[in-house]
GROMACS .gro file of C-alpha atoms in nm:
model
  336
    1MET     CA    1   0.213   0.691   2.382
    2THR     CA    2  -0.054   0.872   2.180
    3THR     CA    3  -0.247   0.674   1.924
    4ALA     CA    4  -0.330   0.810   1.581
    5ALA     CA    5  -0.678   0.663   1.602
    6ASN     CA    6  -0.824   0.875   1.883
    7GLY     CA    7  -0.550   1.108   2.003
    8THR     CA    8  -0.553   0.964   2.356
    9ALA     CA    9  -0.277   0.804   2.557
   10GLY     CA   10  -0.257   0.430   2.516
   11PRO     CA   11  -0.091   0.141   2.337
   12ALA     CA   12  -0.061   0.136   1.959
   13VAL     CA   13  -0.166  -0.173   1.767
   14ARG     CA   14  -0.058  -0.186   1.403
   15VAL     CA   15  -0.180  -0.450   1.161
   16ARG     CA   16  -0.063  -0.504   0.804
   17PHE     CA   17  -0.289  -0.721   0.591
   18LEU     CA   18  -0.161  -0.624   0.245
   19GLY     CA   19   0.129  -0.845   0.146
   20ASP     CA   20   0.284  -1.035   0.435
   21PHE     CA   21   0.076  -1.023   0.752
   22GLU     CA   22   0.230  -0.836   1.044
   23LEU     CA   23   0.095  -0.749   1.390
   24THR     CA   24   0.280  -0.504   1.611
   25VAL     CA   25   0.173  -0.429   1.967
   26GLY     CA   26   0.340  -0.140   2.148
   27GLY     CA   27   0.614  -0.134   1.887
   28VAL     CA   28   0.694  -0.505   1.931
   29PRO     CA   29   0.610  -0.748   1.646
   30VAL     CA   30   0.412  -1.056   1.744
   31ARG     CA   31   0.611  -1.351   1.608
   32ARG     CA   32   0.493  -1.658   1.795
   33TRP     CA   33   0.140  -1.792   1.787
   34ARG     CA   34   0.067  -2.072   2.035
   35ALA     CA   35  -0.183  -2.255   1.813
   36GLY     CA   36  -0.193  -2.293   1.437
   37LYS     CA   37  -0.538  -2.134   1.406
   38ALA     CA   38  -0.482  -1.856   1.660
   39ARG     CA   39  -0.340  -1.624   1.395
   40GLY     CA   40  -0.621  -1.700   1.151
   41LEU     CA   41  -0.877  -1.639   1.425
   42PHE     CA   42  -0.720  -1.301   1.503
   43GLN     CA   43  -0.709  -1.203   1.134
   44TYR     CA   44  -1.074  -1.286   1.083
   45LEU     CA   45  -1.188  -1.121   1.405
   46ALA     CA   46  -0.974  -0.813   1.338
   47LEU     CA   47  -1.134  -0.775   0.997
   48HIS     CA   48  -1.475  -0.780   1.172
   49ARG     CA   49  -1.369  -0.619   1.499
   50GLY     CA   50  -1.645  -0.490   1.720
   51GLN     CA   51  -1.891  -0.740   1.571
   52MET     CA   52  -2.015  -1.048   1.753
   53LEU     CA   53  -1.937  -1.349   1.535
   54THR     CA   54  -2.117  -1.672   1.615
   55ARG     CA   55  -1.934  -2.000   1.659
   56ASP     CA   56  -2.109  -2.139   1.350
   57ARG     CA   57  -1.980  -1.853   1.137
   58LEU     CA   58  -1.628  -1.887   1.272
   59TYR     CA   59  -1.625  -2.260   1.208
   60ALA     CA   60  -1.763  -2.216   0.856
   61SER     CA   61  -1.487  -1.966   0.773
   62LEU     CA   62  -1.189  -2.109   0.963
   63TRP     CA   63  -1.267  -2.480   0.996
   64PRO     CA   64  -1.496  -2.560   0.700
   65GLY     CA   65  -1.643  -2.907   0.729
   66ALA     CA   66  -1.561  -2.941   1.099
   67ASP     CA   67  -1.824  -3.012   1.366
   68ALA     CA   68  -1.905  -2.678   1.527
   69ALA     CA   69  -2.098  -2.852   1.805
   70ALA     CA   70  -1.778  -2.994   1.953
   71GLY     CA   71  -1.617  -2.652   1.971
   72SER     CA   72  -1.274  -2.770   2.081
   73SER     CA   73  -1.072  -2.618   1.796
   74LEU     CA   74  -1.226  -2.275   1.844
   75LYS     CA   75  -1.177  -2.287   2.219
   76VAL     CA   76  -0.812  -2.384   2.181
   77ALA     CA   77  -0.748  -2.106   1.928
   78ALA     CA   78  -0.928  -1.846   2.142
   79HIS     CA   79  -0.735  -1.949   2.452
   80ALA     CA   80  -0.406  -1.931   2.263
   81LEU     CA   81  -0.497  -1.592   2.117
   82ARG     CA   82  -0.569  -1.450   2.463
   83ARG     CA   83  -0.235  -1.574   2.593
   84VAL     CA   84  -0.036  -1.443   2.297
   85LEU     CA   85  -0.196  -1.097   2.303
   86ASP     CA   86  -0.272  -1.071   2.676
   87ALA     CA   87  -0.635  -1.024   2.573
   88HIS     CA   88  -0.831  -1.190   2.856
   89PRO     CA   89  -1.161  -1.003   2.912
   90ASP     CA   90  -1.143  -1.028   3.294
   91ARG     CA   91  -0.772  -0.950   3.325
   92PRO     CA   92  -0.693  -0.712   3.036
   93GLY     CA   93  -0.327  -0.643   2.983
   94ASP     CA   94  -0.152  -0.354   2.810
   95SER     CA   95  -0.207  -0.471   2.455
   96GLY     CA   96  -0.526  -0.276   2.398
   97ILE     CA   97  -0.680  -0.598   2.267
   98ARG     CA   98  -0.968  -0.782   2.437
   99LEU     CA   99  -1.141  -1.098   2.321
  100ASP     CA  100  -1.488  -1.146   2.469
  101TYR     CA  101  -1.718  -1.447   2.451
  102ARG     CA  102  -2.090  -1.383   2.457
  103ASP     CA  103  -2.413  -1.499   2.299
  104PHE     CA  104  -2.256  -1.816   2.156
  105GLY     CA  105  -1.981  -1.625   1.979
  106TYR     CA  106  -1.678  -1.400   2.008
  107VAL     CA  107  -1.614  -1.029   1.964
  108LEU     CA  108  -1.272  -0.863   1.938
  109HIS     CA  109  -1.206  -0.512   2.070
  110ILE     CA  110  -0.889  -0.323   1.976
  111SER     CA  111  -0.804   0.023   2.101
  112GLY     CA  112  -0.550   0.246   1.928
  113LEU     CA  113  -0.557   0.046   1.605
  114TRP     CA  114  -0.386   0.142   1.279
  115SER     CA  115  -0.455  -0.090   0.986
  116ASP     CA  116  -0.312  -0.062   0.636
  117LEU     CA  117  -0.637  -0.217   0.513
  118ASP     CA  118  -0.851   0.058   0.664
  119ARG     CA  119  -0.618   0.332   0.542
  120PHE     CA  120  -0.598   0.190   0.189
  121GLN     CA  121  -0.976   0.175   0.153
  122GLU     CA  122  -1.016   0.526   0.296
  123LEU     CA  123  -0.762   0.670   0.051
  124VAL     CA  124  -0.914   0.499  -0.252
  125HIS     CA  125  -1.269   0.603  -0.172
  126THR     CA  126  -1.180   0.966  -0.097
  127GLY     CA  127  -0.961   0.977  -0.408
  128LEU     CA  128  -1.235   0.843  -0.634
  129ARG     CA  129  -1.487   1.086  -0.487
  130ALA     CA  130  -1.246   1.373  -0.551
  131ALA     CA  131  -1.200   1.256  -0.910
  132THR     CA  132  -1.576   1.249  -0.961
  133ALA     CA  133  -1.603   1.599  -0.815
  134GLY     CA  134  -1.338   1.727  -1.055
  135ASP     CA  135  -1.070   1.788  -0.791
  136ALA     CA  136  -0.784   1.629  -0.986
  137PRO     CA  137  -0.496   1.734  -0.754
  138LEU     CA  138  -0.666   1.591  -0.444
  139ALA     CA  139  -0.765   1.274  -0.630
  140ARG     CA  140  -0.410   1.230  -0.755
  141THR     CA  141  -0.264   1.271  -0.405
  142ARG     CA  142  -0.504   1.029  -0.238
  143LEU     CA  143  -0.485   0.761  -0.506
  144ARG     CA  144  -0.106   0.772  -0.528
  145ALA     CA  145  -0.088   0.726  -0.150
  146ALA     CA  146  -0.330   0.433  -0.170
  147ILE     CA  147  -0.128   0.253  -0.435
  148ALA     CA  148   0.192   0.313  -0.239
  149LEU     CA  149   0.025   0.144   0.058
  150TYR     CA  150  -0.088  -0.155  -0.149
  151GLY     CA  151   0.212  -0.372  -0.067
  152GLY     CA  152   0.071  -0.689  -0.217
  153GLU     CA  153  -0.238  -0.903  -0.221
  154PHE     CA  154  -0.443  -0.941   0.095
  155LEU     CA  155  -0.283  -1.197   0.332
  156ARG     CA  156  -0.039  -1.322   0.074
  157GLY     CA  157   0.005  -1.699   0.088
  158GLU     CA  158  -0.330  -1.769   0.256
  159SER     CA  159  -0.595  -1.960   0.062
  160ALA     CA  160  -0.911  -1.976   0.274
  161ASP     CA  161  -1.230  -1.880   0.094
  162TRP     CA  162  -1.289  -1.573   0.310
  163VAL     CA  163  -0.934  -1.456   0.234
  164VAL     CA  164  -0.978  -1.501  -0.141
  165GLU     CA  165  -1.308  -1.313  -0.133
  166GLN     CA  166  -1.155  -1.015   0.049
  167ARG     CA  167  -0.843  -1.033  -0.169
  168GLU     CA  168  -1.043  -1.004  -0.493
  169TYR     CA  169  -1.241  -0.709  -0.360
  170LEU     CA  170  -0.926  -0.520  -0.265
  171ARG     CA  171  -0.758  -0.613  -0.591
  172ALA     CA  172  -1.051  -0.465  -0.784
  173LEU     CA  173  -1.033  -0.153  -0.567
  174ALA     CA  174  -0.663  -0.111  -0.646
  175LEU     CA  175  -0.735  -0.147  -1.018
  176ARG     CA  176  -1.002   0.123  -0.996
  177ALA     CA  177  -0.753   0.356  -0.832
  178LEU     CA  178  -0.493   0.281  -1.097
  179GLY     CA  179  -0.751   0.332  -1.371
  180ALA     CA  180  -0.826   0.681  -1.240
  181LEU     CA  181  -0.454   0.761  -1.217
  182ARG     CA  182  -0.401   0.634  -1.570
  183ALA     CA  183  -0.680   0.853  -1.706
  184ASP     CA  184  -0.534   1.152  -1.520
  185ALA     CA  185  -0.185   1.088  -1.661
  186GLU     CA  186  -0.329   1.057  -2.012
  187THR     CA  187  -0.514   1.388  -1.974
  188ARG     CA  188  -0.196   1.562  -1.855
  189GLU     CA  189   0.009   1.380  -2.121
  190ASP     CA  190   0.251   1.269  -1.851
  191PHE     CA  191   0.414   0.977  -2.030
  192VAL     CA  192   0.649   0.890  -1.743
  193GLU     CA  193   0.372   0.851  -1.487
  194LEU     CA  194   0.151   0.676  -1.739
  195ILE     CA  195   0.415   0.407  -1.793
  196GLU     CA  196   0.462   0.365  -1.418
  197VAL     CA  197   0.088   0.336  -1.355
  198CYS     CA  198   0.049   0.084  -1.636
  199LYS     CA  199   0.340  -0.121  -1.505
  200ARG     CA  200   0.184  -0.128  -1.158
  201THR     CA  201  -0.149  -0.230  -1.308
  202LEU     CA  202   0.001  -0.524  -1.495
  203GLU     CA  203   0.172  -0.640  -1.176
  204ILE     CA  204  -0.176  -0.679  -1.025
  205ASP     CA  205  -0.356  -0.800  -1.338
  206ARG     CA  206  -0.136  -0.912  -1.628
  207HIS     CA  207  -0.445  -0.953  -1.850
  208HIS     CA  208  -0.580  -0.597  -1.804
  209GLU     CA  209  -0.648  -0.522  -2.169
  210GLU     CA  210  -0.725  -0.153  -2.124
  211THR     CA  211  -0.375  -0.102  -1.986
  212TYR     CA  212  -0.219  -0.255  -2.296
  213ARG     CA  213  -0.427  -0.017  -2.510
  214ALA     CA  214  -0.309   0.280  -2.306
  215LEU     CA  215   0.053   0.176  -2.361
  216MET     CA  216  -0.001   0.119  -2.732
  217ALA     CA  217  -0.167   0.460  -2.775
  218ALA     CA  218   0.103   0.640  -2.578
  219HIS     CA  219   0.386   0.486  -2.779
  220GLY     CA  220   0.193   0.542  -3.100
  221ARG     CA  221   0.168   0.913  -3.027
  222ARG     CA  222   0.543   0.924  -2.981
  223GLY     CA  223   0.597   0.740  -3.309
  224GLU     CA  224   0.740   0.433  -3.136
  225LEU     CA  225   0.560   0.178  -3.350
  226ALA     CA  226   0.788  -0.112  -3.258
  227CYS     CA  227   0.683  -0.063  -2.896
  228VAL     CA  228   0.320  -0.054  -3.004
  229ARG     CA  229   0.352  -0.391  -3.170
  230ARG     CA  230   0.545  -0.545  -2.880
  231TRP     CA  231   0.280  -0.442  -2.629
  232TYR     CA  232   0.007  -0.580  -2.852
  233GLU     CA  233   0.191  -0.909  -2.898
  234LEU     CA  234   0.251  -0.943  -2.525
  235CYS     CA  235  -0.118  -0.881  -2.461
  236ALA     CA  236  -0.222  -1.134  -2.728
  237ARG     CA  237   0.024  -1.399  -2.607
  238ARG     CA  238  -0.078  -1.375  -2.241
  239MET     CA  239  -0.447  -1.381  -2.319
  240ARG     CA  240  -0.407  -1.671  -2.562
  241ASP     CA  241  -0.178  -1.884  -2.344
  242GLU     CA  242  -0.330  -1.812  -2.003
  243LEU     CA  243  -0.697  -1.734  -2.071
  244ALA     CA  244  -0.757  -1.894  -2.413
  245VAL     CA  245  -0.911  -1.574  -2.548
  246ALA     CA  246  -0.812  -1.320  -2.813
  247PRO     CA  247  -0.768  -0.944  -2.767
  248GLY     CA  248  -1.100  -0.762  -2.788
  249PRO     CA  249  -1.223  -0.566  -3.091
  250GLU     CA  250  -1.120  -0.232  -2.941
  251THR     CA  251  -0.760  -0.349  -2.905
  252GLN     CA  252  -0.767  -0.475  -3.263
  253ARG     CA  253  -0.903  -0.143  -3.387
  254LEU     CA  254  -0.628   0.048  -3.208
  255LEU     CA  255  -0.361  -0.175  -3.359
  256GLY     CA  256  -0.512  -0.122  -3.704
  257THR     CA  257  -0.514   0.255  -3.650
  258LEU     CA  258  -0.152   0.274  -3.539
  259ILE     CA  259   0.004  -0.001  -3.754
  260PRO     CA  260  -0.222  -0.104  -4.042
  261ALA     CA  261   0.032  -0.357  -4.172
  262ALA     CA  262   0.043  -0.536  -3.837
  263ALA     CA  263  -0.336  -0.553  -3.829
  264ARG     CA  264  -0.343  -0.707  -4.178
  265ALA     CA  265  -0.090  -0.971  -4.070
  266ALA     CA  266  -0.307  -1.062  -3.770
  267ALA     CA  267  -0.634  -1.054  -3.967
  268PRO     CA  268  -0.661  -1.428  -4.052
  269ALA     CA  269  -0.616  -1.533  -3.689
  270VAL     CA  270  -0.853  -1.268  -3.560
  271SER     CA  271  -1.114  -1.373  -3.814
  272ALA     CA  272  -1.086  -1.733  -3.697
  273VAL     CA  273  -1.145  -1.626  -3.337
  274THR     CA  274  -1.421  -1.372  -3.386
  275GLY     CA  275  -1.589  -1.505  -3.698
  276ALA     CA  276  -1.541  -1.172  -3.881
  277PRO     CA  277  -1.402  -1.168  -4.239
  278PRO     CA  278  -1.044  -1.046  -4.285
  279ALA     CA  279  -1.168  -0.736  -4.470
  280THR     CA  280  -1.328  -0.617  -4.146
  281VAL     CA  281  -0.990  -0.582  -3.979
  282ARG     CA  282  -0.834  -0.407  -4.278
  283ALA     CA  283  -1.117  -0.156  -4.298
  284LEU     CA  284  -1.125  -0.066  -3.931
  285ARG     CA  285  -1.128   0.303  -3.852
  286PRO     CA  286  -1.003   0.476  -3.533
  287ALA     CA  287  -1.236   0.398  -3.245
  288ALA     CA  288  -1.278   0.770  -3.169
  289ALA     CA  289  -1.415   0.849  -3.514
  290ARG     CA  290  -1.690   0.591  -3.466
  291ARG     CA  291  -1.826   0.736  -3.140
  292PRO     CA  292  -2.127   0.971  -3.166
  293GLY     CA  293  -2.030   1.336  -3.126
  294THR     CA  294  -1.656   1.275  -3.182
  295PRO     CA  295  -1.501   1.457  -3.481
  296ALA     CA  296  -1.367   1.233  -3.754
  297GLY     CA  297  -0.996   1.172  -3.733
  298THR     CA  298  -0.972   1.239  -3.358
  299PRO     CA  299  -0.668   1.046  -3.223
  300PRO     CA  300  -0.769   0.753  -3.000
  301TRP     CA  301  -0.548   0.876  -2.715
  302SER     CA  302  -0.708   1.222  -2.695
  303PRO     CA  303  -0.940   1.307  -2.400
  304GLU     CA  304  -1.236   1.341  -2.642
  305ALA     CA  305  -1.188   0.991  -2.774
  306ARG     CA  306  -1.105   0.817  -2.448
  307THR     CA  307  -1.381   0.630  -2.268
  308SER     CA  308  -1.382   0.644  -1.889
  309ALA     CA  309  -1.128   0.403  -1.742
  310LEU     CA  310  -1.371   0.308  -1.467
  311SER     CA  311  -1.667   0.216  -1.688
  312ARG     CA  312  -1.550   0.083  -2.022
  313PRO     CA  313  -1.617  -0.293  -2.056
  314VAL     CA  314  -1.368  -0.536  -2.201
  315ARG     CA  315  -1.525  -0.765  -2.459
  316ARG     CA  316  -1.358  -1.099  -2.517
  317THR     CA  317  -1.448  -1.387  -2.745
  318ARG     CA  318  -1.345  -1.741  -2.660
  319PRO     CA  319  -1.164  -1.919  -2.943
  320ASP     CA  320  -1.146  -2.287  -3.016
  321SER     CA  321  -0.811  -2.463  -3.018
  322ARG     CA  322  -0.762  -2.407  -3.391
  323ALA     CA  323  -0.821  -2.034  -3.354
  324ALA     CA  324  -0.567  -2.014  -3.073
  325ALA     CA  325  -0.311  -2.190  -3.291
  326GLY     CA  326  -0.387  -1.949  -3.577
  327LEU     CA  327  -0.335  -1.650  -3.350
  328ALA     CA  328  -0.002  -1.792  -3.237
  329ARG     CA  329   0.114  -1.832  -3.600
  330ALA     CA  330   0.005  -1.477  -3.683
  331ALA     CA  331   0.197  -1.336  -3.390
  332ASP     CA  332   0.509  -1.525  -3.497
  333GLN     CA  333   0.479  -1.390  -3.851
  334ALA     CA  334   0.431  -1.034  -3.724
  335THR     CA  335   0.752  -1.050  -3.522
  336ALA     CA  336   0.958  -1.215  -3.799
   0.00000   0.00000   0.00000
């Protein structure tokens, strides 16, 4: 068998970290792990393969609070891992995997490895670099492939601190890729892809306010004002109920630009949250017209008016309980 990693004959080891974990060796999935921590040990070592990890570090990550001096749990897991994967350093099998112990720690070697994690990161980084260089077709191809590979959060169902840390990093990377694809779809005025990208974004982060604005602007351009209001209300409800915050000023400005009447209905609640008088909401102008160098009256969805999806901050103001209740009543009145 020829591996994709180095083009030489040898066994293929495939690891999927995104979504449900899966290890395949020579085309055969590994289903049974002899010790409860053997799988976790492999996952952590595979993420840092080729690096010598001390026993203290392994205990801190995999057995937090346990006594590393005793060392029994780590020894049991390492022994089980070698038996499951035929990875003994002195009697290597055909798995292409070898677990060595040296210098008070362990190091994992894997030959012929394909990892969805490695490929995902490679695609995102090359895609973002292409976007920065102005090569839109290449960026589009790489970023679409990356998002297709993102089958779910890193090691879904696991809750160790090191897993959560890696999960949040990869989640942010996926959102950056989607942000670049969204900006590209907006520039090309590809409404179908824009909707798909926004839907995928909200699956990863249901509070991503910039995505709601993109949907509102796209529907507003098509004259679908009912859709504009529904997306705004969904955004406001999720942020209010799940984060106890109100939509940011930029989202409010966009609503006021597209549906002035809806903005007036929401003005009392917004004023309670932000401290601004109701007249501020009624007098809001399109965000694009307020940016230096942008002609007055430029639509907020145009390329001239759009701020970069990768750099624009989201500003949120925390309400008190009365403000949250006022926002809820305003949303109910707007949908009546």
